[in-house]
Amino acid sequence: MEIFANYYQYFLRGTRTTILISLITVFCGFLLGCVIALLRLSKNRILNGFAKLYITVLRGTPLLVQLYIVYYQLDFIPYPKVNIWGVALERALPCVIALSLNSASYVAEVIRSGIQAVDIGQSEAARSIGMTNGQTMLHIVMPQAIKNILPAIGNEFMVMIKETSVIQYLGISDLMYNNGIVVTATYNPLPCYYISAVIYLILNIVVGKGVDTFERRLKRSER
Amino acid sequence: MSDKSSAMIHVEDLHKSFGSNEVLRGINEEIFKGEVVTVIGPSGSGKSTFLRCLNRLEEPTSGRIIFEGNDICAPGADINLLRQKMGMVFQQFNLFNHLTILQNITIGPTMVRKESQEEAEARAMKLLERVGLADKAQEYPSRLSGGQKQRIAIVRALAMNPDVMLFDEPTSALDPEMVGEVLGVMKSLAEEGITMVVVTHEMGFAQKVGTRVLFMDGGQILEQGPPQQLFTAPRHPRTQDFLSKVLNCI
């Protein structure tokens, strides 16, 4: 408790960064995941093959390795050398890119399975009244697929929040990075890790509640 | 048979294979305006596949299907436009589970035919009254019985004002006591003169309501004729065998 009282600014600063990076990652990862899922379901061999390859590679290599590869591979990009809320954008952007790319591969598989779990009869019925492929996807299949995928997506969001902790290795001042600072300053690691654990837990409980509420709202439309 | 132009649907040497399994082996058939054609035959004979080829839910492997003068398999064919003219009713109903009954019926007219919401709803309600389900307009499909779902599915297809209605075993998934209500609706459509193609195991319907019966087996139409003739004096030995089994099953 004493440690938290003395060093709470560090934990709060880190938490802020973690939340910010998580939100951007979850958002971008979800959008990109939708695109990859649609490519994966496409009948076009090239698009389909690309999506398969993407998912295989991104799921098959460690996030930390991907993070370093993106960081060094994309170092030619002139990221703006500015700080936002104490976070160096120059280093934060490659992190967000790497995390989003990684998250998208998982999200894509979740969405694909959710779409495929919708009875084929639903799209046949839609096509039989003359709806186009796109209309069928958007108005008939997707709304029903969302219900299937929501729990798994919630899972993925939580995993992503926890996974953001790898960005400390690039010197991003996230929760774990600041945790390290406090550990060094106090020579008392255990309480620090407890504090960080509780903070991650709180973040994920909030996400869990949010997903639950959304799920219940969707269910209501069926009764 | 008669010339191409007068037939509503003209099927020419239709073949369909799933992998190495040849399900349709050369079907030639014509369906005329106002006919109620029933398709009977044993399971696996290709009846449903034949019906599903007519609006290209199954892609024919070869052959031609001309609907109202348009080759529906031609590269430039606007299949979505042609499908609006061909209503389809499925064995498993396939109502849109996330939409209310009213939305199920109006989504086609408003989204595909760009009708106004009011216009589509007014007609939907009229059709619902006709099948005795107007009070279910705001319910979701999960609250309905099988027979009610199938009547709604018929209404959903009718709401597009199709020129022909395709029925794919519409009563096969129903409890016996609900078969009657669905067949009743179909009978009233037939009496109105709507062109219908009905794949069915309901021999009574084929006999009493159908104007022509096709008997299919092994991916071919083995015999066809007016119900009177086909049911009382079938010519093909396979038809005789099939009918003796389904008509005298006790």
Short mmCIF file of C-alpha atoms in Angstrom, two decimals:
data_model
loop_
_atom_site.label_atom_id
_atom_site.label_comp_id
_atom_site.label_asym_id
_atom_site.label_seq_id
_atom_site.Cartn_x
_atom_site.Cartn_y
_atom_site.Cartn_z
CA MET A 1 0.00 0.00 0.00
CA GLU A 2 2.80 2.33 0.91
CA ILE A 3 4.43 1.70 -2.44
CA PHE A 4 1.24 2.56 -4.28
CA ALA A 5 0.80 5.72 -2.23
CA ASN A 6 4.33 6.86 -3.05
CA TYR A 7 4.54 5.81 -6.66
CA TYR A 8 0.93 5.91 -7.86
CA GLN A 9 1.72 8.48 -10.58
CA TYR A 10 3.91 5.92 -12.27
CA PHE A 11 1.20 3.29 -12.24
CA LEU A 12 -1.44 5.73 -13.43
CA ARG A 13 0.78 7.05 -16.21
CA GLY A 14 1.45 3.49 -17.32
CA THR A 15 -2.21 2.54 -17.12
CA ARG A 16 -3.15 5.49 -19.30
CA THR A 17 -0.70 4.42 -21.97
CA THR A 18 -1.83 0.80 -21.76
CA ILE A 19 -5.48 1.82 -22.17
CA LEU A 20 -4.69 4.11 -25.08
CA ILE A 21 -2.59 1.55 -26.95
CA SER A 22 -5.14 -1.20 -26.21
CA LEU A 23 -8.07 0.81 -27.53
CA ILE A 24 -6.31 1.70 -30.77
CA THR A 25 -5.06 -1.87 -31.21
CA VAL A 26 -8.43 -3.49 -30.55
CA PHE A 27 -10.12 -1.07 -32.95
CA CYS A 28 -7.60 -1.41 -35.78
CA GLY A 29 -7.20 -5.14 -35.18
CA PHE A 30 -10.94 -5.66 -35.39
CA LEU A 31 -11.33 -3.72 -38.65
CA LEU A 32 -8.35 -5.43 -40.25
CA GLY A 33 -9.60 -8.77 -38.92
CA CYS A 34 -12.96 -8.22 -40.66
CA VAL A 35 -11.17 -7.56 -43.93
CA ILE A 36 -8.94 -10.63 -43.58
CA ALA A 37 -11.99 -12.78 -42.70
CA LEU A 38 -13.80 -11.63 -45.85
CA LEU A 39 -10.70 -12.34 -47.95
CA ARG A 40 -10.47 -15.74 -46.31
CA LEU A 41 -14.08 -16.50 -47.32
CA SER A 42 -13.62 -15.15 -50.82
CA LYS A 43 -13.81 -17.55 -53.73
CA ASN A 44 -10.88 -15.80 -55.38
CA ARG A 45 -7.87 -18.11 -54.95
CA ILE A 46 -5.31 -15.32 -54.65
CA LEU A 47 -7.22 -13.33 -52.01
CA ASN A 48 -8.09 -16.48 -50.15
CA GLY A 49 -4.50 -17.72 -50.29
CA PHE A 50 -3.18 -14.39 -49.06
CA ALA A 51 -5.52 -14.46 -46.06
CA LYS A 52 -4.53 -18.02 -45.24
CA LEU A 53 -0.84 -17.17 -45.42
CA TYR A 54 -1.36 -14.05 -43.33
CA ILE A 55 -3.18 -15.95 -40.60
CA THR A 56 -0.66 -18.80 -40.59
CA VAL A 57 2.35 -16.52 -40.28
CA LEU A 58 0.91 -14.07 -37.76
CA ARG A 59 -0.50 -16.76 -35.53
CA GLY A 60 2.56 -18.93 -35.89
CA THR A 61 5.21 -16.50 -34.68
CA PRO A 62 5.59 -14.84 -31.27
CA LEU A 63 4.18 -11.38 -30.81
CA LEU A 64 7.46 -10.16 -29.36
CA VAL A 65 9.35 -11.26 -32.47
CA GLN A 66 6.75 -9.57 -34.68
CA LEU A 67 7.10 -6.42 -32.62
CA TYR A 68 10.86 -6.22 -33.19
CA ILE A 69 10.54 -7.10 -36.88
CA VAL A 70 7.94 -4.38 -37.47
CA TYR A 71 10.01 -1.92 -35.46
CA TYR A 72 13.23 -2.48 -37.42
CA GLN A 73 11.60 -3.21 -40.77
CA LEU A 74 9.53 -0.04 -40.76
CA ASP A 75 12.21 2.27 -39.38
CA PHE A 76 12.36 4.06 -42.75
CA ILE A 77 8.91 5.55 -42.10
CA PRO A 78 9.30 9.14 -40.85
CA TYR A 79 7.14 8.82 -37.75
CA PRO A 80 6.55 12.22 -36.20
CA LYS A 81 9.00 12.74 -33.38
CA VAL A 82 6.45 14.05 -30.92
CA ASN A 83 5.27 13.00 -27.53
CA ILE A 84 1.61 12.53 -26.71
CA TRP A 85 0.86 12.10 -23.00
CA GLY A 86 4.47 11.27 -22.43
CA VAL A 87 4.47 8.57 -25.07
CA ALA A 88 6.98 8.86 -27.90
CA LEU A 89 4.89 8.42 -31.04
CA GLU A 90 7.99 7.40 -32.92
CA ARG A 91 8.14 4.17 -30.94
CA ALA A 92 4.45 3.80 -30.12
CA LEU A 93 3.26 3.66 -33.74
CA PRO A 94 5.29 0.60 -34.72
CA CYS A 95 3.91 -1.07 -31.59
CA VAL A 96 0.33 -0.28 -32.50
CA ILE A 97 0.95 -1.58 -36.04
CA ALA A 98 2.51 -4.82 -34.82
CA LEU A 99 -0.18 -5.44 -32.21
CA SER A 100 -2.98 -4.69 -34.67
CA LEU A 101 -1.53 -6.96 -37.34
CA ASN A 102 -1.22 -9.73 -34.77
CA SER A 103 -4.68 -9.22 -33.29
CA ALA A 104 -6.24 -9.20 -36.77
CA SER A 105 -5.09 -12.74 -37.44
CA TYR A 106 -6.98 -14.06 -34.42
CA VAL A 107 -10.01 -11.86 -34.97
CA ALA A 108 -10.17 -12.98 -38.61
CA GLU A 109 -10.46 -16.63 -37.64
CA VAL A 110 -13.10 -15.85 -35.03
CA ILE A 111 -15.16 -13.88 -37.54
CA ARG A 112 -14.75 -16.49 -40.25
CA SER A 113 -16.01 -19.26 -38.00
CA GLY A 114 -18.86 -17.04 -36.82
CA ILE A 115 -19.94 -16.34 -40.38
CA GLN A 116 -19.69 -19.99 -41.35
CA ALA A 117 -21.77 -20.98 -38.33
CA VAL A 118 -24.74 -19.06 -39.77
CA ASP A 119 -26.95 -21.60 -41.52
CA ILE A 120 -26.36 -21.59 -45.26
CA GLY A 121 -30.16 -21.55 -45.67
CA GLN A 122 -30.19 -17.96 -44.42
CA SER A 123 -28.10 -16.70 -47.31
CA GLU A 124 -29.88 -18.95 -49.80
CA ALA A 125 -33.19 -17.45 -48.73
CA ALA A 126 -31.76 -13.95 -49.09
CA ARG A 127 -30.32 -14.68 -52.53
CA SER A 128 -33.62 -16.29 -53.59
CA ILE A 129 -35.47 -13.00 -53.15
CA GLY A 130 -32.88 -11.26 -55.30
CA MET A 131 -30.58 -9.75 -52.69
CA THR A 132 -26.98 -9.31 -53.85
CA ASN A 133 -24.05 -11.04 -52.23
CA GLY A 134 -23.11 -7.85 -50.39
CA GLN A 135 -26.63 -7.14 -49.15
CA THR A 136 -26.92 -10.71 -47.94
CA MET A 137 -23.64 -10.47 -46.06
CA LEU A 138 -24.39 -7.09 -44.51
CA HIS A 139 -28.06 -7.45 -43.61
CA ILE A 140 -28.61 -11.17 -43.11
CA VAL A 141 -25.37 -13.01 -42.30
CA MET A 142 -23.33 -10.45 -40.33
CA PRO A 143 -26.02 -9.51 -37.80
CA GLN A 144 -26.45 -13.18 -36.95
CA ALA A 145 -22.72 -13.91 -37.00
CA ILE A 146 -22.08 -11.13 -34.45
CA LYS A 147 -24.05 -13.10 -31.89
CA ASN A 148 -21.88 -16.16 -32.49
CA ILE A 149 -18.58 -14.34 -32.32
CA LEU A 150 -19.17 -11.88 -29.50
CA PRO A 151 -17.91 -14.07 -26.63
CA ALA A 152 -14.78 -15.05 -28.57
CA ILE A 153 -14.17 -11.45 -29.62
CA GLY A 154 -14.45 -10.33 -26.01
CA ASN A 155 -11.85 -12.94 -25.19
CA GLU A 156 -9.54 -11.64 -27.88
CA PHE A 157 -9.92 -8.06 -26.61
CA MET A 158 -8.89 -9.16 -23.12
CA VAL A 159 -5.92 -11.10 -24.45
CA MET A 160 -4.87 -8.03 -26.41
CA ILE A 161 -4.96 -5.76 -23.35
CA LYS A 162 -2.67 -8.15 -21.52
CA GLU A 163 -0.43 -8.70 -24.55
CA THR A 164 0.25 -4.99 -24.87
CA SER A 165 2.68 -5.50 -21.99
CA VAL A 166 5.33 -6.62 -24.52
CA ILE A 167 5.69 -3.02 -25.74
CA GLN A 168 7.72 -2.23 -22.62
CA TYR A 169 10.64 -3.83 -24.45
CA LEU A 170 10.60 -0.98 -26.95
CA GLY A 171 10.69 1.48 -24.10
CA ILE A 172 7.05 2.47 -24.27
CA SER A 173 6.00 3.83 -20.93
CA ASP A 174 3.14 1.39 -20.41
CA LEU A 175 2.02 -0.19 -17.17
CA MET A 176 4.70 -2.87 -17.08
CA TYR A 177 7.44 -0.39 -18.01
CA ASN A 178 6.48 1.83 -15.09
CA ASN A 179 6.16 -1.23 -12.90
CA GLY A 180 9.82 -1.87 -13.69
CA ILE A 181 10.77 1.65 -12.70
CA VAL A 182 9.08 1.29 -9.34
CA VAL A 183 10.67 -2.11 -8.76
CA THR A 184 14.11 -0.61 -9.37
CA ALA A 185 13.39 2.32 -7.12
CA THR A 186 12.04 0.33 -4.20
CA TYR A 187 13.92 -2.98 -4.47
CA ASN A 188 10.60 -4.54 -3.51
CA PRO A 189 9.17 -6.30 -6.54
CA LEU A 190 6.31 -8.37 -5.14
CA PRO A 191 3.91 -5.57 -4.12
CA CYS A 192 4.55 -3.84 -7.46
CA TYR A 193 3.49 -6.90 -9.41
CA TYR A 194 0.40 -7.25 -7.25
CA ILE A 195 -0.54 -3.66 -7.98
CA SER A 196 -0.07 -4.15 -11.72
CA ALA A 197 -2.03 -7.39 -11.64
CA VAL A 198 -4.96 -5.66 -9.96
CA ILE A 199 -4.88 -2.85 -12.51
CA TYR A 200 -4.94 -5.28 -15.47
CA LEU A 201 -7.70 -7.20 -13.75
CA ILE A 202 -9.83 -4.08 -13.34
CA LEU A 203 -9.37 -3.17 -17.00
CA ASN A 204 -10.46 -6.62 -18.09
CA ILE A 205 -13.43 -6.74 -15.75
CA VAL A 206 -14.65 -3.52 -17.36
CA VAL A 207 -14.20 -5.03 -20.83
CA GLY A 208 -15.95 -8.21 -19.74
CA LYS A 209 -18.92 -6.27 -18.38
CA GLY A 210 -19.13 -4.26 -21.57
CA VAL A 211 -19.20 -7.39 -23.74
CA ASP A 212 -21.81 -8.98 -21.47
CA THR A 213 -24.08 -5.97 -21.72
CA PHE A 214 -23.77 -5.88 -25.49
CA GLU A 215 -24.50 -9.60 -25.68
CA ARG A 216 -27.61 -9.25 -23.55
CA ARG A 217 -28.85 -6.40 -25.73
CA LEU A 218 -28.46 -8.54 -28.85
CA LYS A 219 -30.21 -11.48 -27.23
CA ARG A 220 -33.17 -9.35 -26.34
CA SER A 221 -33.93 -8.75 -30.00
CA GLU A 222 -34.61 -12.46 -30.39
CA ARG A 223 -37.25 -12.82 -27.73
CA MET B 1 -43.07 -30.06 -77.06
CA SER B 2 -44.22 -26.62 -78.08
CA ASP B 3 -41.95 -23.75 -79.08
CA LYS B 4 -39.51 -22.03 -76.75
CA SER B 5 -41.11 -18.64 -76.54
CA SER B 6 -44.39 -19.71 -74.98
CA ALA B 7 -42.81 -21.66 -72.13
CA MET B 8 -42.08 -19.68 -68.98
CA ILE B 9 -39.16 -21.91 -68.08
CA HIS B 10 -37.36 -23.91 -70.69
CA VAL B 11 -34.78 -26.44 -69.52
CA GLU B 12 -32.43 -27.94 -72.05
CA ASP B 13 -30.12 -30.90 -71.44
CA LEU B 14 -29.46 -29.90 -67.82
CA HIS B 15 -26.60 -31.71 -66.11
CA LYS B 16 -25.33 -31.24 -62.58
CA SER B 17 -22.49 -33.04 -60.86
CA PHE B 18 -21.15 -32.71 -57.34
CA GLY B 19 -17.57 -33.85 -57.79
CA SER B 20 -17.77 -37.22 -59.49
CA ASN B 21 -21.38 -37.70 -58.42
CA GLU B 22 -23.68 -36.95 -61.34
CA VAL B 23 -26.97 -35.89 -59.81
CA LEU B 24 -28.78 -34.63 -62.90
CA ARG B 25 -28.25 -36.55 -66.13
CA GLY B 26 -29.78 -34.51 -68.89
CA ILE B 27 -33.12 -32.93 -68.11
CA ASN B 28 -35.32 -31.42 -70.80
CA GLU B 29 -38.48 -29.79 -69.56
CA GLU B 30 -40.79 -26.88 -70.10
CA ILE B 31 -42.98 -25.16 -67.60
CA PHE B 32 -45.86 -23.03 -68.78
CA LYS B 33 -47.68 -20.11 -67.24
CA GLY B 34 -50.44 -21.19 -64.88
CA GLU B 35 -49.19 -24.74 -64.47
CA VAL B 36 -48.83 -26.43 -61.10
CA VAL B 37 -46.06 -28.90 -61.78
CA THR B 38 -45.30 -31.37 -59.02
CA VAL B 39 -42.05 -33.30 -58.97
CA ILE B 40 -42.09 -36.66 -57.21
CA GLY B 41 -39.57 -39.46 -56.87
CA PRO B 42 -37.43 -41.30 -54.37
CA SER B 43 -34.86 -39.56 -52.17
CA GLY B 44 -31.64 -38.80 -54.00
CA SER B 45 -33.35 -38.78 -57.36
CA GLY B 46 -32.27 -35.19 -58.02
CA LYS B 47 -35.66 -33.50 -57.53
CA SER B 48 -34.42 -30.79 -55.20
CA THR B 49 -31.24 -30.23 -57.20
CA PHE B 50 -33.35 -29.78 -60.33
CA LEU B 51 -35.51 -27.19 -58.56
CA ARG B 52 -32.49 -25.38 -57.11
CA CYS B 53 -30.92 -25.15 -60.56
CA LEU B 54 -33.99 -23.29 -61.82
CA ASN B 55 -33.01 -20.15 -59.87
CA ARG B 56 -29.32 -21.01 -59.90
CA LEU B 57 -28.94 -21.68 -56.19
CA GLU B 58 -27.09 -24.63 -57.68
CA GLU B 59 -24.86 -23.81 -60.61
CA PRO B 60 -25.67 -26.21 -63.46
CA THR B 61 -22.67 -28.13 -64.77
CA SER B 62 -23.96 -27.92 -68.31
CA GLY B 63 -27.17 -27.26 -70.20
CA ARG B 64 -29.41 -24.25 -70.55
CA ILE B 65 -32.23 -22.77 -68.52
CA ILE B 66 -34.28 -20.11 -70.26
CA PHE B 67 -36.59 -18.13 -67.97
CA GLU B 68 -38.97 -15.69 -69.66
CA GLY B 69 -36.63 -15.55 -72.65
CA ASN B 70 -33.43 -15.00 -70.64
CA ASP B 71 -30.69 -17.58 -70.36
CA ILE B 72 -30.11 -17.48 -66.60
CA CYS B 73 -26.68 -19.09 -66.93
CA ALA B 74 -25.41 -16.66 -69.57
CA PRO B 75 -22.29 -14.78 -68.42
CA GLY B 76 -24.03 -11.39 -68.44
CA ALA B 77 -27.31 -12.58 -66.93
CA ASP B 78 -28.57 -10.46 -64.03
CA ILE B 79 -29.37 -13.35 -61.75
CA ASN B 80 -30.51 -11.09 -58.91
CA LEU B 81 -33.11 -9.52 -61.17
CA LEU B 82 -34.29 -12.91 -62.45
CA ARG B 83 -34.53 -14.32 -58.93
CA GLN B 84 -36.95 -11.57 -57.97
CA LYS B 85 -39.33 -13.17 -60.44
CA MET B 86 -38.88 -16.64 -58.96
CA GLY B 87 -40.10 -17.05 -55.41
CA MET B 88 -38.65 -19.92 -53.45
CA VAL B 89 -39.90 -21.79 -50.41
CA PHE B 90 -37.49 -24.07 -48.57
CA GLN B 91 -37.91 -27.26 -46.61
CA GLN B 92 -36.30 -25.66 -43.56
CA PHE B 93 -38.28 -22.37 -43.94
CA ASN B 94 -35.12 -20.25 -43.63
CA LEU B 95 -36.84 -17.26 -42.12
CA PHE B 96 -34.37 -14.56 -41.10
CA ASN B 97 -34.05 -15.25 -37.38
CA HIS B 98 -32.89 -11.79 -36.38
CA LEU B 99 -35.80 -9.97 -38.03
CA THR B 100 -39.46 -9.74 -37.07
CA ILE B 101 -42.04 -11.43 -39.25
CA LEU B 102 -42.96 -8.09 -40.82
CA GLN B 103 -39.29 -7.27 -41.50
CA ASN B 104 -38.79 -10.74 -42.98
CA ILE B 105 -41.48 -9.96 -45.52
CA THR B 106 -40.60 -6.34 -46.27
CA ILE B 107 -36.82 -6.62 -46.54
CA GLY B 108 -37.02 -7.95 -50.11
CA PRO B 109 -39.47 -5.38 -51.47
CA THR B 110 -37.73 -2.43 -49.77
CA MET B 111 -34.10 -3.42 -50.27
CA VAL B 112 -34.28 -5.13 -53.65
CA ARG B 113 -37.28 -3.51 -55.32
CA LYS B 114 -36.77 -0.14 -53.61
CA GLU B 115 -40.39 0.11 -52.56
CA SER B 116 -41.28 2.52 -49.79
CA GLN B 117 -41.55 1.09 -46.30
CA GLU B 118 -45.26 1.98 -46.03
CA GLU B 119 -46.13 0.40 -49.35
CA ALA B 120 -44.22 -2.80 -48.51
CA GLU B 121 -45.75 -3.01 -45.04
CA ALA B 122 -49.26 -2.48 -46.32
CA ARG B 123 -48.89 -5.31 -48.79
CA ALA B 124 -47.17 -7.52 -46.22
CA MET B 125 -50.08 -7.06 -43.83
CA LYS B 126 -52.55 -7.91 -46.56
CA LEU B 127 -50.65 -11.10 -47.35
CA LEU B 128 -50.37 -11.96 -43.65
CA GLU B 129 -54.11 -11.60 -43.25
CA ARG B 130 -54.59 -13.90 -46.14
CA VAL B 131 -52.64 -16.69 -44.43
CA GLY B 132 -54.24 -15.87 -41.08
CA LEU B 133 -51.08 -14.64 -39.34
CA ALA B 134 -51.54 -10.87 -39.21
CA ASP B 135 -51.35 -10.99 -35.40
CA LYS B 136 -47.77 -12.36 -35.63
CA ALA B 137 -46.35 -9.39 -37.56
CA GLN B 138 -44.20 -8.13 -34.68
CA GLU B 139 -43.05 -11.54 -33.43
CA TYR B 140 -39.68 -13.12 -34.11
CA PRO B 141 -39.55 -16.43 -36.02
CA SER B 142 -38.41 -18.32 -32.90
CA ARG B 143 -41.91 -17.82 -31.45
CA LEU B 144 -43.70 -19.51 -34.35
CA SER B 145 -44.58 -23.13 -35.04
CA GLY B 146 -43.23 -24.88 -38.12
CA GLY B 147 -46.47 -24.54 -40.00
CA GLN B 148 -46.65 -20.83 -39.21
CA LYS B 149 -43.03 -20.34 -40.26
CA GLN B 150 -43.65 -22.00 -43.57
CA ARG B 151 -46.74 -19.88 -44.24
CA ILE B 152 -44.62 -16.80 -43.50
CA ALA B 153 -41.94 -18.09 -45.85
CA ILE B 154 -44.55 -18.38 -48.59
CA VAL B 155 -45.69 -14.82 -47.87
CA ARG B 156 -42.08 -13.59 -47.97
CA ALA B 157 -41.70 -15.05 -51.46
CA LEU B 158 -45.09 -13.74 -52.60
CA ALA B 159 -44.25 -10.22 -51.43
CA MET B 160 -41.84 -9.95 -54.36
CA ASN B 161 -44.72 -10.54 -56.80
CA PRO B 162 -42.93 -13.45 -58.50
CA ASP B 163 -44.03 -14.95 -61.80
CA VAL B 164 -43.35 -18.46 -60.57
CA MET B 165 -43.11 -20.05 -57.13
CA LEU B 166 -40.64 -22.85 -56.47
CA PHE B 167 -41.36 -25.12 -53.50
CA ASP B 168 -38.63 -27.42 -52.22
CA GLU B 169 -40.37 -30.09 -50.11
CA PRO B 170 -42.30 -27.42 -48.21
CA THR B 171 -44.01 -29.83 -45.81
CA SER B 172 -41.24 -32.38 -45.20
CA ALA B 173 -39.94 -30.72 -42.03
CA LEU B 174 -43.38 -30.23 -40.50
CA ASP B 175 -45.26 -32.12 -37.82
CA PRO B 176 -48.07 -34.07 -39.50
CA GLU B 177 -50.79 -31.89 -38.01
CA MET B 178 -49.26 -28.76 -39.56
CA VAL B 179 -48.98 -30.10 -43.08
CA GLY B 180 -52.60 -29.27 -43.82
CA GLU B 181 -52.35 -25.54 -43.10
CA VAL B 182 -49.38 -25.15 -45.47
CA LEU B 183 -50.90 -27.25 -48.24
CA GLY B 184 -54.09 -25.21 -47.82
CA VAL B 185 -52.21 -21.99 -48.59
CA MET B 186 -50.49 -23.61 -51.56
CA LYS B 187 -53.80 -24.88 -52.87
CA SER B 188 -55.29 -21.40 -52.74
CA LEU B 189 -52.29 -20.07 -54.70
CA ALA B 190 -52.81 -22.77 -57.30
CA GLU B 191 -56.47 -21.87 -57.61
CA GLU B 192 -55.47 -18.27 -58.19
CA GLY B 193 -53.50 -19.37 -61.22
CA ILE B 194 -49.97 -18.76 -59.89
CA THR B 195 -47.39 -20.84 -61.71
CA MET B 196 -45.85 -23.32 -59.31
CA VAL B 197 -43.17 -25.99 -59.34
CA VAL B 198 -43.47 -28.17 -56.26
CA VAL B 199 -41.03 -30.86 -55.19
CA THR B 200 -43.03 -32.94 -52.75
CA HIS B 201 -43.69 -36.23 -51.05
CA GLU B 202 -47.34 -35.31 -50.57
CA MET B 203 -48.96 -37.56 -53.14
CA GLY B 204 -52.42 -36.25 -52.28
CA PHE B 205 -51.34 -32.72 -53.19
CA ALA B 206 -49.71 -33.88 -56.41
CA GLN B 207 -52.84 -35.78 -57.31
CA LYS B 208 -55.48 -33.21 -56.45
CA VAL B 209 -53.83 -29.84 -56.93
CA GLY B 210 -51.11 -30.45 -59.49
CA THR B 211 -51.87 -30.02 -63.16
CA ARG B 212 -48.91 -32.12 -64.21
CA VAL B 213 -46.63 -34.58 -62.44
CA LEU B 214 -42.98 -35.31 -63.18
CA PHE B 215 -41.52 -38.54 -61.87
CA MET B 216 -37.76 -38.38 -61.35
CA ASP B 217 -35.25 -41.10 -60.59
CA GLY B 218 -31.51 -41.34 -61.10
CA GLY B 219 -31.23 -37.72 -62.19
CA GLN B 220 -33.70 -38.02 -65.05
CA ILE B 221 -37.39 -37.41 -65.61
CA LEU B 222 -38.57 -40.93 -66.31
CA GLU B 223 -42.22 -40.19 -66.81
CA GLN B 224 -44.62 -37.30 -66.77
CA GLY B 225 -48.25 -36.61 -67.36
CA PRO B 226 -51.50 -35.39 -65.88
CA PRO B 227 -51.92 -36.64 -62.28
CA GLN B 228 -54.97 -38.67 -63.23
CA GLN B 229 -52.98 -40.70 -65.73
CA LEU B 230 -49.69 -40.92 -63.87
CA PHE B 231 -51.17 -42.04 -60.57
CA THR B 232 -53.71 -44.50 -61.96
CA ALA B 233 -51.88 -45.87 -64.97
CA PRO B 234 -48.13 -45.27 -64.68
CA ARG B 235 -46.24 -46.56 -67.72
CA HIS B 236 -42.63 -46.78 -66.57
CA PRO B 237 -41.89 -49.82 -64.37
CA ARG B 238 -39.87 -47.60 -61.99
CA THR B 239 -42.87 -45.29 -61.56
CA GLN B 240 -45.15 -48.27 -60.95
CA ASP B 241 -42.76 -49.61 -58.34
CA PHE B 242 -42.39 -46.22 -56.60
CA LEU B 243 -46.11 -45.50 -56.53
CA SER B 244 -47.01 -48.95 -55.29
CA LYS B 245 -44.64 -48.40 -52.38
CA VAL B 246 -45.74 -44.90 -51.39
CA LEU B 247 -49.47 -45.29 -52.03
CA ASN B 248 -49.92 -48.70 -50.40
CA CYS B 249 -47.49 -48.44 -47.58
CA ILE B 250 -49.61 -50.28 -45.02
#
